[in-house]
Amino acid sequence: METGIKGEKRFTVTSSQLASSVGSGLVNVFATPMMIAAIENTAASSIAPYLAQGKTTVGTLVNVSHVSATPEGMAVRIETELTEIAPNGKVLTFRVTAYDEAGLIGEGTHQRAIVDRERFEQKAQAKLG
């Protein structure tokens, strides 16, 4: 895996993605948590083909501003680019941007850690006792 890997996703905002539907506000516009989820999904998908079998990534940091509201029915485009790989090879940093048909709606950075999926899930389940 090398820096420069890009990801892109396009979709149209639906009623289930509105702030008023997901509990992040009362307004009928694209919800910030849904934008973040789309950013995480785009970044994870972009590097998935480069991971060894049994490995996956988990989000560890999101630093994104949501700068413009998007109404239901408008198209959104998410772009990610892998800009840094930590010296240990396990932490990946992405530059992320989100656009609607009128322009920029969000931008920032996102980090993901490479983990062994089975071990990661077992560790989480161990919290149940």
JSON list of N, CA and C in Angstrom, two decimals, residues 13-78:
[
{"chain": "A", "resi": 13, "resn": "VAL", "atom": "N", "xyz": [-29.04, 12.19, -1.57]},
{"chain": "A", "resi": 13, "resn": "VAL", "atom": "CA", "xyz": [-29.52, 12.28, -0.19]},
{"chain": "A", "resi": 13, "resn": "VAL", "atom": "C", "xyz": [-30.98, 11.85, -0.12]},
{"chain": "A", "resi": 14, "resn": "THR", "atom": "N", "xyz": [-31.26, 10.90, 0.78]},
{"chain": "A", "resi": 14, "resn": "THR", "atom": "CA", "xyz": [-32.61, 10.39, 0.99]},
{"chain": "A", "resi": 14, "resn": "THR", "atom": "C", "xyz": [-33.16, 10.87, 2.33]},
{"chain": "A", "resi": 15, "resn": "SER", "atom": "N", "xyz": [-34.44, 10.67, 2.54]},
{"chain": "A", "resi": 15, "resn": "SER", "atom": "CA", "xyz": [-35.07, 11.11, 3.79]},
{"chain": "A", "resi": 15, "resn": "SER", "atom": "C", "xyz": [-34.45, 10.43, 5.00]},
{"chain": "A", "resi": 16, "resn": "SER", "atom": "N", "xyz": [-33.97, 9.19, 4.84]},
{"chain": "A", "resi": 16, "resn": "SER", "atom": "CA", "xyz": [-33.38, 8.47, 5.98]},
{"chain": "A", "resi": 16, "resn": "SER", "atom": "C", "xyz": [-32.01, 9.03, 6.37]},
{"chain": "A", "resi": 17, "resn": "GLN", "atom": "N", "xyz": [-31.44, 9.92, 5.55]},
{"chain": "A", "resi": 17, "resn": "GLN", "atom": "CA", "xyz": [-30.13, 10.52, 5.84]},
{"chain": "A", "resi": 17, "resn": "GLN", "atom": "C", "xyz": [-30.24, 11.94, 6.38]},
{"chain": "A", "resi": 18, "resn": "LEU", "atom": "N", "xyz": [-31.44, 12.40, 6.62]},
{"chain": "A", "resi": 18, "resn": "LEU", "atom": "CA", "xyz": [-31.64, 13.77, 7.11]},
{"chain": "A", "resi": 18, "resn": "LEU", "atom": "C", "xyz": [-31.41, 13.87, 8.61]},
{"chain": "A", "resi": 19, "resn": "ALA", "atom": "N", "xyz": [-30.95, 15.02, 9.05]},
{"chain": "A", "resi": 19, "resn": "ALA", "atom": "CA", "xyz": [-30.71, 15.25, 10.48]},
{"chain": "A", "resi": 19, "resn": "ALA", "atom": "C", "xyz": [-31.97, 14.96, 11.29]},
{"chain": "A", "resi": 20, "resn": "SER", "atom": "N", "xyz": [-33.13, 15.35, 10.75]},
{"chain": "A", "resi": 20, "resn": "SER", "atom": "CA", "xyz": [-34.39, 15.13, 11.46]},
{"chain": "A", "resi": 20, "resn": "SER", "atom": "C", "xyz": [-34.74, 13.64, 11.57]},
{"chain": "A", "resi": 21, "resn": "SER", "atom": "N", "xyz": [-34.17, 12.81, 10.72]},
{"chain": "A", "resi": 21, "resn": "SER", "atom": "CA", "xyz": [-34.44, 11.37, 10.75]},
{"chain": "A", "resi": 21, "resn": "SER", "atom": "C", "xyz": [-33.46, 10.59, 11.63]},
{"chain": "A", "resi": 22, "resn": "VAL", "atom": "N", "xyz": [-32.22, 11.07, 11.74]},
{"chain": "A", "resi": 22, "resn": "VAL", "atom": "CA", "xyz": [-31.20, 10.32, 12.47]},
{"chain": "A", "resi": 22, "resn": "VAL", "atom": "C", "xyz": [-30.96, 10.84, 13.89]},
{"chain": "A", "resi": 23, "resn": "GLY", "atom": "N", "xyz": [-31.66, 11.89, 14.26]},
{"chain": "A", "resi": 23, "resn": "GLY", "atom": "CA", "xyz": [-31.57, 12.39, 15.62]},
{"chain": "A", "resi": 23, "resn": "GLY", "atom": "C", "xyz": [-30.42, 13.35, 15.87]},
{"chain": "A", "resi": 24, "resn": "SER", "atom": "N", "xyz": [-29.87, 13.93, 14.81]},
{"chain": "A", "resi": 24, "resn": "SER", "atom": "CA", "xyz": [-28.75, 14.86, 15.02]},
{"chain": "A", "resi": 24, "resn": "SER", "atom": "C", "xyz": [-29.20, 16.32, 14.87]},
{"chain": "A", "resi": 25, "resn": "GLY", "atom": "N", "xyz": [-30.49, 16.53, 14.79]},
{"chain": "A", "resi": 25, "resn": "GLY", "atom": "CA", "xyz": [-31.03, 17.88, 14.67]},
{"chain": "A", "resi": 25, "resn": "GLY", "atom": "C", "xyz": [-32.47, 17.81, 14.21]},
{"chain": "A", "resi": 26, "resn": "LEU", "atom": "N", "xyz": [-33.07, 18.97, 14.07]},
{"chain": "A", "resi": 26, "resn": "LEU", "atom": "CA", "xyz": [-34.48, 19.04, 13.70]},
{"chain": "A", "resi": 26, "resn": "LEU", "atom": "C", "xyz": [-34.69, 19.43, 12.24]},
{"chain": "A", "resi": 27, "resn": "VAL", "atom": "N", "xyz": [-33.62, 19.76, 11.54]},
{"chain": "A", "resi": 27, "resn": "VAL", "atom": "CA", "xyz": [-33.73, 20.26, 10.18]},
{"chain": "A", "resi": 27, "resn": "VAL", "atom": "C", "xyz": [-33.73, 19.13, 9.16]},
{"chain": "A", "resi": 28, "resn": "ASN", "atom": "N", "xyz": [-34.36, 19.39, 8.03]},
{"chain": "A", "resi": 28, "resn": "ASN", "atom": "CA", "xyz": [-34.47, 18.40, 6.96]},
{"chain": "A", "resi": 28, "resn": "ASN", "atom": "C", "xyz": [-33.36, 18.59, 5.94]},
{"chain": "A", "resi": 29, "resn": "VAL", "atom": "N", "xyz": [-32.13, 18.38, 6.39]},
{"chain": "A", "resi": 29, "resn": "VAL", "atom": "CA", "xyz": [-30.94, 18.45, 5.53]},
{"chain": "A", "resi": 29, "resn": "VAL", "atom": "C", "xyz": [-30.04, 17.27, 5.83]},
{"chain": "A", "resi": 30, "resn": "PHE", "atom": "N", "xyz": [-29.11, 16.98, 4.93]},
{"chain": "A", "resi": 30, "resn": "PHE", "atom": "CA", "xyz": [-28.14, 15.89, 5.06]},
{"chain": "A", "resi": 30, "resn": "PHE", "atom": "C", "xyz": [-27.45, 16.00, 6.42]},
{"chain": "A", "resi": 31, "resn": "ALA", "atom": "N", "xyz": [-27.54, 14.94, 7.20]},
{"chain": "A", "resi": 31, "resn": "ALA", "atom": "CA", "xyz": [-27.03, 14.93, 8.57]},
{"chain": "A", "resi": 31, "resn": "ALA", "atom": "C", "xyz": [-25.52, 14.79, 8.60]},
{"chain": "A", "resi": 32, "resn": "THR", "atom": "N", "xyz": [-24.89, 15.51, 9.51]},
{"chain": "A", "resi": 32, "resn": "THR", "atom": "CA", "xyz": [-23.44, 15.40, 9.68]},
{"chain": "A", "resi": 32, "resn": "THR", "atom": "C", "xyz": [-23.01, 13.95, 9.96]},
{"chain": "A", "resi": 33, "resn": "PRO", "atom": "N", "xyz": [-23.70, 13.21, 10.85]},
{"chain": "A", "resi": 33, "resn": "PRO", "atom": "CA", "xyz": [-23.27, 11.82, 11.08]},
{"chain": "A", "resi": 33, "resn": "PRO", "atom": "C", "xyz": [-23.33, 10.97, 9.81]},
{"chain": "A", "resi": 34, "resn": "MET", "atom": "N", "xyz": [-24.27, 11.25, 8.93]},
{"chain": "A", "resi": 34, "resn": "MET", "atom": "CA", "xyz": [-24.37, 10.50, 7.68]},
{"chain": "A", "resi": 34, "resn": "MET", "atom": "C", "xyz": [-23.24, 10.88, 6.72]},
{"chain": "A", "resi": 35, "resn": "MET", "atom": "N", "xyz": [-22.83, 12.13, 6.74]},
{"chain": "A", "resi": 35, "resn": "MET", "atom": "CA", "xyz": [-21.68, 12.55, 5.94]},
{"chain": "A", "resi": 35, "resn": "MET", "atom": "C", "xyz": [-20.43, 11.86, 6.45]},
{"chain": "A", "resi": 36, "resn": "ILE", "atom": "N", "xyz": [-20.27, 11.80, 7.75]},
{"chain": "A", "resi": 36, "resn": "ILE", "atom": "CA", "xyz": [-19.11, 11.14, 8.35]},
{"chain": "A", "resi": 36, "resn": "ILE", "atom": "C", "xyz": [-19.11, 9.65, 7.99]},
{"chain": "A", "resi": 37, "resn": "ALA", "atom": "N", "xyz": [-20.26, 9.01, 8.07]},
{"chain": "A", "resi": 37, "resn": "ALA", "atom": "CA", "xyz": [-20.35, 7.58, 7.72]},
{"chain": "A", "resi": 37, "resn": "ALA", "atom": "C", "xyz": [-19.96, 7.37, 6.26]},
{"chain": "A", "resi": 38, "resn": "ALA", "atom": "N", "xyz": [-20.40, 8.25, 5.38]},
{"chain": "A", "resi": 38, "resn": "ALA", "atom": "CA", "xyz": [-20.05, 8.13, 3.96]},
{"chain": "A", "resi": 38, "resn": "ALA", "atom": "C", "xyz": [-18.56, 8.33, 3.74]},
{"chain": "A", "resi": 39, "resn": "ILE", "atom": "N", "xyz": [-17.96, 9.25, 4.49]},
{"chain": "A", "resi": 39, "resn": "ILE", "atom": "CA", "xyz": [-16.51, 9.48, 4.41]},
{"chain": "A", "resi": 39, "resn": "ILE", "atom": "C", "xyz": [-15.76, 8.23, 4.87]},
{"chain": "A", "resi": 40, "resn": "GLU", "atom": "N", "xyz": [-16.17, 7.68, 6.01]},
{"chain": "A", "resi": 40, "resn": "GLU", "atom": "CA", "xyz": [-15.50, 6.47, 6.53]},
{"chain": "A", "resi": 40, "resn": "GLU", "atom": "C", "xyz": [-15.63, 5.32, 5.54]},
{"chain": "A", "resi": 41, "resn": "ASN", "atom": "N", "xyz": [-16.83, 5.13, 4.99]},
{"chain": "A", "resi": 41, "resn": "ASN", "atom": "CA", "xyz": [-17.06, 4.05, 4.04]},
{"chain": "A", "resi": 41, "resn": "ASN", "atom": "C", "xyz": [-16.20, 4.21, 2.79]},
{"chain": "A", "resi": 42, "resn": "THR", "atom": "N", "xyz": [-16.09, 5.43, 2.30]},
{"chain": "A", "resi": 42, "resn": "THR", "atom": "CA", "xyz": [-15.30, 5.68, 1.09]},
{"chain": "A", "resi": 42, "resn": "THR", "atom": "C", "xyz": [-13.82, 5.42, 1.34]},
{"chain": "A", "resi": 43, "resn": "ALA", "atom": "N", "xyz": [-13.31, 5.89, 2.46]},
{"chain": "A", "resi": 43, "resn": "ALA", "atom": "CA", "xyz": [-11.90, 5.66, 2.80]},
{"chain": "A", "resi": 43, "resn": "ALA", "atom": "C", "xyz": [-11.62, 4.17, 2.98]},
{"chain": "A", "resi": 44, "resn": "ALA", "atom": "N", "xyz": [-12.47, 3.49, 3.74]},
{"chain": "A", "resi": 44, "resn": "ALA", "atom": "CA", "xyz": [-12.27, 2.06, 4.00]},
{"chain": "A", "resi": 44, "resn": "ALA", "atom": "C", "xyz": [-12.32, 1.26, 2.70]},
{"chain": "A", "resi": 45, "resn": "SER", "atom": "N", "xyz": [-13.27, 1.56, 1.85]},
{"chain": "A", "resi": 45, "resn": "SER", "atom": "CA", "xyz": [-13.41, 0.84, 0.57]},
{"chain": "A", "resi": 45, "resn": "SER", "atom": "C", "xyz": [-12.22, 1.06, -0.34]},
{"chain": "A", "resi": 46, "resn": "SER", "atom": "N", "xyz": [-11.65, 2.27, -0.28]},
{"chain": "A", "resi": 46, "resn": "SER", "atom": "CA", "xyz": [-10.56, 2.60, -1.20]},
{"chain": "A", "resi": 46, "resn": "SER", "atom": "C", "xyz": [-9.30, 1.77, -0.95]},
{"chain": "A", "resi": 47, "resn": "ILE", "atom": "N", "xyz": [-9.06, 1.39, 0.29]},
{"chain": "A", "resi": 47, "resn": "ILE", "atom": "CA", "xyz": [-7.83, 0.66, 0.60]},
{"chain": "A", "resi": 47, "resn": "ILE", "atom": "C", "xyz": [-8.07, -0.82, 0.88]},
{"chain": "A", "resi": 48, "resn": "ALA", "atom": "N", "xyz": [-9.32, -1.24, 0.92]},
{"chain": "A", "resi": 48, "resn": "ALA", "atom": "CA", "xyz": [-9.65, -2.65, 1.20]},
{"chain": "A", "resi": 48, "resn": "ALA", "atom": "C", "xyz": [-8.92, -3.63, 0.27]},
{"chain": "A", "resi": 49, "resn": "PRO", "atom": "N", "xyz": [-8.81, -3.34, -1.03]},
{"chain": "A", "resi": 49, "resn": "PRO", "atom": "CA", "xyz": [-8.12, -4.29, -1.92]},
{"chain": "A", "resi": 49, "resn": "PRO", "atom": "C", "xyz": [-6.63, -4.47, -1.61]},
{"chain": "A", "resi": 50, "resn": "TYR", "atom": "N", "xyz": [-6.06, -3.58, -0.83]},
{"chain": "A", "resi": 50, "resn": "TYR", "atom": "CA", "xyz": [-4.63, -3.63, -0.53]},
{"chain": "A", "resi": 50, "resn": "TYR", "atom": "C", "xyz": [-4.32, -4.34, 0.79]},
{"chain": "A", "resi": 51, "resn": "LEU", "atom": "N", "xyz": [-5.35, -4.76, 1.51]},
{"chain": "A", "resi": 51, "resn": "LEU", "atom": "CA", "xyz": [-5.16, -5.37, 2.83]},
{"chain": "A", "resi": 51, "resn": "LEU", "atom": "C", "xyz": [-4.95, -6.88, 2.71]},
{"chain": "A", "resi": 52, "resn": "ALA", "atom": "N", "xyz": [-4.13, -7.42, 3.60]},
{"chain": "A", "resi": 52, "resn": "ALA", "atom": "CA", "xyz": [-3.92, -8.86, 3.66]},
{"chain": "A", "resi": 52, "resn": "ALA", "atom": "C", "xyz": [-5.21, -9.55, 4.10]},
{"chain": "A", "resi": 53, "resn": "GLN", "atom": "N", "xyz": [-5.35, -10.81, 3.75]},
{"chain": "A", "resi": 53, "resn": "GLN", "atom": "CA", "xyz": [-6.53, -11.57, 4.15]},
{"chain": "A", "resi": 53, "resn": "GLN", "atom": "C", "xyz": [-6.67, -11.56, 5.67]},
{"chain": "A", "resi": 54, "resn": "GLY", "atom": "N", "xyz": [-7.89, -11.36, 6.14]},
{"chain": "A", "resi": 54, "resn": "GLY", "atom": "CA", "xyz": [-8.17, -11.33, 7.57]},
{"chain": "A", "resi": 54, "resn": "GLY", "atom": "C", "xyz": [-8.01, -9.95, 8.19]},
{"chain": "A", "resi": 55, "resn": "LYS", "atom": "N", "xyz": [-7.51, -9.01, 7.42]},
{"chain": "A", "resi": 55, "resn": "LYS", "atom": "CA", "xyz": [-7.31, -7.65, 7.93]},
{"chain": "A", "resi": 55, "resn": "LYS", "atom": "C", "xyz": [-8.46, -6.76, 7.46]},
{"chain": "A", "resi": 56, "resn": "THR", "atom": "N", "xyz": [-8.74, -5.74, 8.25]},
{"chain": "A", "resi": 56, "resn": "THR", "atom": "CA", "xyz": [-9.70, -4.71, 7.91]},
{"chain": "A", "resi": 56, "resn": "THR", "atom": "C", "xyz": [-9.23, -3.42, 8.55]},
{"chain": "A", "resi": 57, "resn": "THR", "atom": "N", "xyz": [-9.98, -2.35, 8.36]},
{"chain": "A", "resi": 57, "resn": "THR", "atom": "CA", "xyz": [-9.63, -1.11, 9.03]},
{"chain": "A", "resi": 57, "resn": "THR", "atom": "C", "xyz": [-10.79, -0.65, 9.89]},
{"chain": "A", "resi": 58, "resn": "VAL", "atom": "N", "xyz": [-10.45, 0.08, 10.94]},
{"chain": "A", "resi": 58, "resn": "VAL", "atom": "CA", "xyz": [-11.44, 0.69, 11.82]},
{"chain": "A", "resi": 58, "resn": "VAL", "atom": "C", "xyz": [-11.14, 2.16, 11.93]},
{"chain": "A", "resi": 59, "resn": "GLY", "atom": "N", "xyz": [-12.19, 2.96, 11.98]},
{"chain": "A", "resi": 59, "resn": "GLY", "atom": "CA", "xyz": [-12.00, 4.40, 12.14]},
{"chain": "A", "resi": 59, "resn": "GLY", "atom": "C", "xyz": [-11.51, 4.73, 13.53]},
{"chain": "A", "resi": 60, "resn": "THR", "atom": "N", "xyz": [-10.54, 5.63, 13.61]},
{"chain": "A", "resi": 60, "resn": "THR", "atom": "CA", "xyz": [-9.99, 6.02, 14.91]},
{"chain": "A", "resi": 60, "resn": "THR", "atom": "C", "xyz": [-10.05, 7.52, 15.15]},
{"chain": "A", "resi": 61, "resn": "LEU", "atom": "N", "xyz": [-10.19, 8.30, 14.08]},
{"chain": "A", "resi": 61, "resn": "LEU", "atom": "CA", "xyz": [-10.22, 9.76, 14.23]},
{"chain": "A", "resi": 61, "resn": "LEU", "atom": "C", "xyz": [-10.93, 10.37, 13.03]},
{"chain": "A", "resi": 62, "resn": "VAL", "atom": "N", "xyz": [-11.82, 11.31, 13.32]},
{"chain": "A", "resi": 62, "resn": "VAL", "atom": "CA", "xyz": [-12.47, 12.09, 12.27]},
{"chain": "A", "resi": 62, "resn": "VAL", "atom": "C", "xyz": [-12.38, 13.55, 12.67]},
{"chain": "A", "resi": 63, "resn": "ASN", "atom": "N", "xyz": [-11.80, 14.35, 11.80]},
{"chain": "A", "resi": 63, "resn": "ASN", "atom": "CA", "xyz": [-11.70, 15.79, 12.04]},
{"chain": "A", "resi": 63, "resn": "ASN", "atom": "C", "xyz": [-12.21, 16.48, 10.77]},
{"chain": "A", "resi": 64, "resn": "VAL", "atom": "N", "xyz": [-13.52, 16.68, 10.72]},
{"chain": "A", "resi": 64, "resn": "VAL", "atom": "CA", "xyz": [-14.17, 17.17, 9.52]},
{"chain": "A", "resi": 64, "resn": "VAL", "atom": "C", "xyz": [-15.11, 18.31, 9.85]},
{"chain": "A", "resi": 65, "resn": "SER", "atom": "N", "xyz": [-15.07, 19.35, 9.04]},
{"chain": "A", "resi": 65, "resn": "SER", "atom": "CA", "xyz": [-16.05, 20.43, 9.18]},
{"chain": "A", "resi": 65, "resn": "SER", "atom": "C", "xyz": [-17.18, 20.20, 8.18]},
{"chain": "A", "resi": 66, "resn": "HIS", "atom": "N", "xyz": [-18.39, 20.49, 8.61]},
{"chain": "A", "resi": 66, "resn": "HIS", "atom": "CA", "xyz": [-19.57, 20.40, 7.74]},
{"chain": "A", "resi": 66, "resn": "HIS", "atom": "C", "xyz": [-19.97, 21.84, 7.47]},
{"chain": "A", "resi": 67, "resn": "VAL", "atom": "N", "xyz": [-19.66, 22.34, 6.28]},
{"chain": "A", "resi": 67, "resn": "VAL", "atom": "CA", "xyz": [-19.72, 23.78, 6.01]},
{"chain": "A", "resi": 67, "resn": "VAL", "atom": "C", "xyz": [-20.93, 24.27, 5.23]},
{"chain": "A", "resi": 68, "resn": "SER", "atom": "N", "xyz": [-21.74, 23.33, 4.70]},
{"chain": "A", "resi": 68, "resn": "SER", "atom": "CA", "xyz": [-22.89, 23.76, 3.91]},
{"chain": "A", "resi": 68, "resn": "SER", "atom": "C", "xyz": [-23.97, 22.68, 3.95]},
{"chain": "A", "resi": 69, "resn": "ALA", "atom": "N", "xyz": [-25.22, 23.11, 4.06]},
{"chain": "A", "resi": 69, "resn": "ALA", "atom": "CA", "xyz": [-26.35, 22.19, 4.14]},
{"chain": "A", "resi": 69, "resn": "ALA", "atom": "C", "xyz": [-26.75, 21.68, 2.76]},
{"chain": "A", "resi": 70, "resn": "THR", "atom": "N", "xyz": [-27.19, 20.41, 2.73]},
{"chain": "A", "resi": 70, "resn": "THR", "atom": "CA", "xyz": [-27.61, 19.77, 1.49]},
{"chain": "A", "resi": 70, "resn": "THR", "atom": "C", "xyz": [-29.04, 19.25, 1.66]},
{"chain": "A", "resi": 71, "resn": "PRO", "atom": "N", "xyz": [-29.96, 19.62, 0.77]},
{"chain": "A", "resi": 71, "resn": "PRO", "atom": "CA", "xyz": [-31.34, 19.14, 0.91]},
{"chain": "A", "resi": 71, "resn": "PRO", "atom": "C", "xyz": [-31.53, 17.72, 0.40]},
{"chain": "A", "resi": 72, "resn": "GLU", "atom": "N", "xyz": [-32.61, 17.10, 0.82]},
{"chain": "A", "resi": 72, "resn": "GLU", "atom": "CA", "xyz": [-33.00, 15.79, 0.31]},
{"chain": "A", "resi": 72, "resn": "GLU", "atom": "C", "xyz": [-33.14, 15.86, -1.21]},
{"chain": "A", "resi": 73, "resn": "GLY", "atom": "N", "xyz": [-32.68, 14.82, -1.89]},
{"chain": "A", "resi": 73, "resn": "GLY", "atom": "CA", "xyz": [-32.80, 14.75, -3.34]},
{"chain": "A", "resi": 73, "resn": "GLY", "atom": "C", "xyz": [-31.60, 15.28, -4.10]},
{"chain": "A", "resi": 74, "resn": "MET", "atom": "N", "xyz": [-30.66, 15.91, -3.41]},
{"chain": "A", "resi": 74, "resn": "MET", "atom": "CA", "xyz": [-29.48, 16.44, -4.09]},
{"chain": "A", "resi": 74, "resn": "MET", "atom": "C", "xyz": [-28.36, 15.39, -4.09]},
{"chain": "A", "resi": 75, "resn": "ALA", "atom": "N", "xyz": [-27.59, 15.37, -5.16]},
{"chain": "A", "resi": 75, "resn": "ALA", "atom": "CA", "xyz": [-26.48, 14.43, -5.29]},
{"chain": "A", "resi": 75, "resn": "ALA", "atom": "C", "xyz": [-25.30, 14.89, -4.44]},
{"chain": "A", "resi": 76, "resn": "VAL", "atom": "N", "xyz": [-24.59, 13.90, -3.86]},
{"chain": "A", "resi": 76, "resn": "VAL", "atom": "CA", "xyz": [-23.40, 14.15, -3.04]},
{"chain": "A", "resi": 76, "resn": "VAL", "atom": "C", "xyz": [-22.26, 13.31, -3.60]},
{"chain": "A", "resi": 77, "resn": "ARG", "atom": "N", "xyz": [-21.06, 13.87, -3.54]},
{"chain": "A", "resi": 77, "resn": "ARG", "atom": "CA", "xyz": [-19.84, 13.15, -3.95]},
{"chain": "A", "resi": 77, "resn": "ARG", "atom": "C", "xyz": [-18.84, 13.23, -2.81]},
{"chain": "A", "resi": 78, "resn": "ILE", "atom": "N", "xyz": [-18.34, 12.07, -2.39]},
{"chain": "A", "resi": 78, "resn": "ILE", "atom": "CA", "xyz": [-17.32, 11.98, -1.35]},
{"chain": "A", "resi": 78, "resn": "ILE", "atom": "C", "xyz": [-16.00, 11.60, -2.01]}
]
